[in-house]
Short mmCIF file of C-alpha atoms in Angstrom, two decimals:
data_model
loop_
_atom_site.label_atom_id
_atom_site.label_comp_id
_atom_site.label_asym_id
_atom_site.label_seq_id
_atom_site.Cartn_x
_atom_site.Cartn_y
_atom_site.Cartn_z
CA MET A 1 181.84 34.49 109.23
CA ARG A 2 182.79 30.98 109.59
CA LEU A 3 182.67 28.60 106.64
CA GLN A 4 182.13 24.93 105.86
CA GLY A 5 183.71 23.44 102.76
CA LYS A 6 185.24 20.38 101.09
CA LEU A 7 189.14 19.99 99.92
CA SER A 8 188.90 20.55 96.23
CA GLU A 9 192.04 20.26 95.70
CA TRP A 10 195.01 19.07 97.64
CA ASP A 11 199.22 19.22 97.10
CA ASP A 12 200.40 17.09 100.21
CA ALA A 13 203.77 17.45 99.48
CA ARG A 14 203.82 21.25 99.04
CA GLY A 15 200.76 21.37 101.60
CA PHE A 16 198.26 23.69 99.70
CA GLY A 17 195.22 23.18 98.23
CA PHE A 18 191.88 24.90 97.83
CA VAL A 19 188.52 24.63 99.51
CA GLN A 20 184.35 24.58 97.59
CA PRO A 21 182.43 26.23 100.23
CA ASN A 22 179.59 24.30 101.35
CA GLY A 23 176.17 25.60 98.78
CA GLY A 24 178.43 26.96 96.11
CA GLY A 25 180.30 30.25 95.41
CA GLU A 26 183.95 31.36 95.44
CA ARG A 27 187.18 28.78 96.58
CA CYS A 28 189.73 29.61 98.73
CA PHE A 29 193.25 29.27 99.13
CA VAL A 30 194.22 26.97 102.08
CA HIS A 31 198.09 26.60 103.15
CA ILE A 32 198.93 23.43 105.88
CA ARG A 33 199.76 25.87 108.50
CA ALA A 34 196.53 27.80 108.74
CA PHE A 35 194.64 24.63 110.03
CA ALA A 36 194.77 24.59 114.22
CA ALA A 37 195.45 20.95 114.82
CA ARG A 38 198.23 18.75 113.40
CA ASP A 39 197.50 15.04 114.90
CA ARG A 40 196.74 14.16 111.05
CA ARG A 41 197.61 15.22 107.38
CA PRO A 42 194.87 17.16 105.06
CA ALA A 43 192.89 14.53 102.24
CA LEU A 44 191.10 15.48 99.01
CA GLY A 45 187.63 15.73 99.98
CA ASP A 46 188.30 16.96 103.06
CA VAL A 47 185.14 18.61 105.25
CA ILE A 48 186.76 22.01 107.26
CA THR A 49 185.33 25.65 108.44
CA TYR A 50 187.93 28.39 108.44
CA GLU A 51 187.44 32.06 108.21
CA VAL A 52 188.27 33.68 105.48
CA GLN A 53 191.39 36.90 104.57
CA ARG A 54 192.50 38.53 101.86
CA ASP A 55 196.66 38.79 101.10
CA ALA A 56 197.34 42.09 99.80
CA GLN A 57 196.74 40.87 96.26
CA GLY A 58 192.75 40.88 97.41
CA ARG A 59 193.35 36.25 97.53
CA ARG A 60 191.09 34.51 99.08
CA ASN A 61 192.68 32.87 101.80
CA ALA A 62 191.05 30.00 105.09
CA THR A 63 192.18 30.56 108.47
CA GLN A 64 192.07 28.88 111.68
CA VAL A 65 190.71 25.75 109.21
CA ARG A 66 189.74 23.12 111.49
CA PHE A 67 188.07 19.39 110.18
CA ALA A 68 185.02 19.20 111.10
CA LEU A 69 183.92 15.92 109.68
CA GLN A 70 186.47 12.47 109.54
CA ARG A 71 187.47 10.74 106.56
CA GLY A 72 184.53 7.85 107.42
CA GLY A 73 182.00 11.51 107.46
CA THR A 74 181.24 11.25 110.74
CA ARG A 75 181.62 14.64 113.14
CA GLY A 76 185.74 15.00 114.29
CA THR A 77 186.83 13.52 117.37
CA PRO A 78 189.26 14.49 119.76
CA ALA A 79 192.67 14.01 118.65
CA ALA A 80 193.23 11.38 121.78
CA GLU A 81 190.45 9.18 120.36
CA ARG A 82 190.82 9.48 116.79
CA LYS A 83 194.82 8.21 117.88
CA GLY A 84 193.48 5.66 119.88
CA ARG A 85 192.14 3.35 117.22
CA ASP A 86 194.50 1.97 115.87
CA ILE A 87 194.62 -1.84 116.89
CA PHE A 88 196.77 -4.03 115.66
CA PRO A 89 199.77 -4.94 117.74
CA ARG A 90 202.14 -3.00 115.45
CA LYS A 91 204.99 -2.97 117.83
CA THR A 92 204.07 -6.65 118.81
CA VAL A 93 204.67 -7.98 115.96
CA ALA A 94 207.22 -6.17 114.99
CA LEU A 95 209.89 -6.82 118.39
CA LEU A 96 208.67 -10.85 118.03
CA PHE A 97 209.46 -11.18 114.30
CA LEU A 98 212.92 -9.58 115.20
CA ALA A 99 213.32 -12.07 118.27
CA GLY A 100 211.71 -14.55 116.53
CA VAL A 101 214.62 -14.17 114.32
CA ALA A 102 217.75 -13.55 116.77
CA GLY A 103 216.23 -16.76 118.16
CA LEU A 104 216.67 -18.82 114.98
CA SER A 105 219.91 -17.47 113.83
CA ALA A 106 221.48 -19.05 116.93
CA TRP A 107 219.70 -21.90 117.08
CA MET A 108 219.58 -22.94 113.70
CA HIS A 109 223.45 -21.30 113.22
CA TRP A 110 222.84 -18.68 110.55
CA PRO A 111 224.71 -16.48 110.29
CA MET A 112 224.58 -13.42 112.44
CA TRP A 113 224.74 -11.08 109.78
CA LEU A 114 220.91 -11.62 109.22
CA PRO A 115 219.89 -10.97 112.20
CA ALA A 116 221.60 -7.30 112.36
CA THR A 117 221.09 -6.30 108.73
CA TYR A 118 217.31 -6.32 109.88
CA LEU A 119 217.72 -5.73 113.08
CA GLY A 120 220.57 -2.09 111.29
CA VAL A 121 217.36 -1.68 108.59
CA SER A 122 214.67 -0.94 111.16
CA GLY A 123 216.65 1.28 113.52
CA VAL A 124 217.49 3.49 110.06
CA THR A 125 213.74 3.19 109.36
CA TYR A 126 212.15 4.59 111.99
CA LEU A 127 214.91 7.56 111.32
CA PHE A 128 213.02 8.19 108.58
CA TYR A 129 210.08 7.35 110.06
CA TRP A 130 210.97 10.13 112.90
CA HIS A 131 212.32 13.18 110.33
CA ASP A 132 209.33 12.41 107.95
CA LYS A 133 206.46 12.97 111.12
CA SER A 134 208.58 16.03 111.89
CA ALA A 135 209.27 17.71 108.68
CA ALA A 136 205.50 17.12 109.39
CA ARG A 137 204.40 19.27 112.30
CA ASN A 138 207.46 22.08 111.25
CA ASP A 139 205.89 22.63 107.09
CA ARG A 140 209.36 21.52 106.04
CA GLN A 141 210.69 18.67 102.45
CA ARG A 142 208.73 15.66 103.55
CA THR A 143 210.65 12.65 102.53
CA PRO A 144 209.50 11.18 99.47
CA GLU A 145 206.85 7.73 100.67
CA LYS A 146 208.76 5.42 97.41
CA THR A 147 212.35 5.79 99.94
CA LEU A 148 210.14 4.83 102.95
CA GLN A 149 208.87 1.79 100.77
CA LEU A 150 211.51 1.12 99.80
CA LEU A 151 212.93 0.89 102.89
CA ALA A 152 210.57 -1.28 103.49
CA LEU A 153 211.30 -3.54 101.47
CA PHE A 154 214.88 -4.48 102.00
CA GLY A 155 214.22 -5.44 105.62
CA GLY A 156 212.80 -2.13 107.97
CA TRP A 157 209.99 -2.80 108.23
CA PRO A 158 209.50 -4.31 111.63
CA GLY A 159 211.20 -0.80 112.32
CA ALA A 160 208.65 0.83 110.17
CA LEU A 161 206.11 -1.07 112.13
CA PHE A 162 206.96 -0.10 115.27
CA ALA A 163 207.57 4.01 114.36
CA GLN A 164 203.75 2.94 113.11
CA SER A 165 202.90 2.56 116.13
CA VAL A 166 205.36 4.72 118.08
CA LEU A 167 205.07 7.54 115.84
CA ARG A 168 201.81 7.24 114.46
CA HIS A 169 202.70 7.51 111.33
CA LYS A 170 201.45 6.31 108.34
CA ASN A 171 199.67 4.36 109.82
CA ARG A 172 196.41 4.51 108.88
CA LYS A 173 196.31 5.93 105.74
CA THR A 174 195.19 2.82 103.07
CA SER A 175 197.09 3.83 100.04
CA PHE A 176 200.49 3.61 102.21
CA GLN A 177 199.73 0.96 104.41
CA GLY A 178 198.35 -1.32 100.50
CA VAL A 179 201.91 -1.43 100.04
CA PHE A 180 203.97 -1.28 102.69
CA TRP A 181 202.38 -4.81 102.98
CA VAL A 182 203.50 -6.60 99.57
CA ALA A 183 206.49 -5.45 100.55
CA VAL A 184 206.78 -7.60 103.77
CA VAL A 185 205.39 -10.07 101.40
CA ILE A 186 207.39 -9.07 98.79
CA ASN A 187 210.82 -9.47 101.34
CA LEU A 188 209.64 -12.34 103.56
CA ILE A 189 209.37 -14.07 100.98
CA ALA A 190 212.60 -13.78 99.35
CA LEU A 191 214.32 -14.16 103.78
CA THR A 192 212.44 -17.96 102.80
CA TRP A 193 214.56 -18.33 100.08
CA LEU A 194 217.46 -16.32 102.12
CA ILE A 195 217.24 -19.61 104.93
CA ARG A 196 216.62 -22.53 102.08
CA ASP A 197 219.21 -22.00 100.72
CA ILE A 198 221.90 -21.14 103.26
CA ALA A 199 220.27 -24.88 105.21
CA GLY A 200 220.86 -26.38 101.90
#
């Protein structure tokens, strides 16, 4: 019999938690590998449907898990439709910034290590996002979010934007995006100060 419930506990770093069935009853252990679709990470409070199996110790485990509702509370829609909803032009912003820094450096005779640093750190940041996305899909060791945010802070945010757009990774997690944009603003303030120092 297929049940519906809500994730009452969820440890995203370890990829497991517990689901409480609607209407009460015994909660069930649920592992990320039990989800039929891997288009997004589960989160505390997600409504899911599932079937129940007991392991060798008689414990209840959720299997064949599917998202029943989106995080906004509406019925689930196909992954392709959800993935197309990010309308912010992340790739365009990243490419325009990198091109702008390179162009201004050539025109204003700023040190060329400046655009080279942004490009290099952005490339490394993209690889870190790719690795984390792959780890999330294959239940491997994840890259700490702190590492991704520090890379953005130290100049890798254009690469992060590119990765968020191309890989569809970390682009809709509100808590991550809040910290990410603070890191971008701090980096741009530091860049402005550096440019003034070079020009002066």
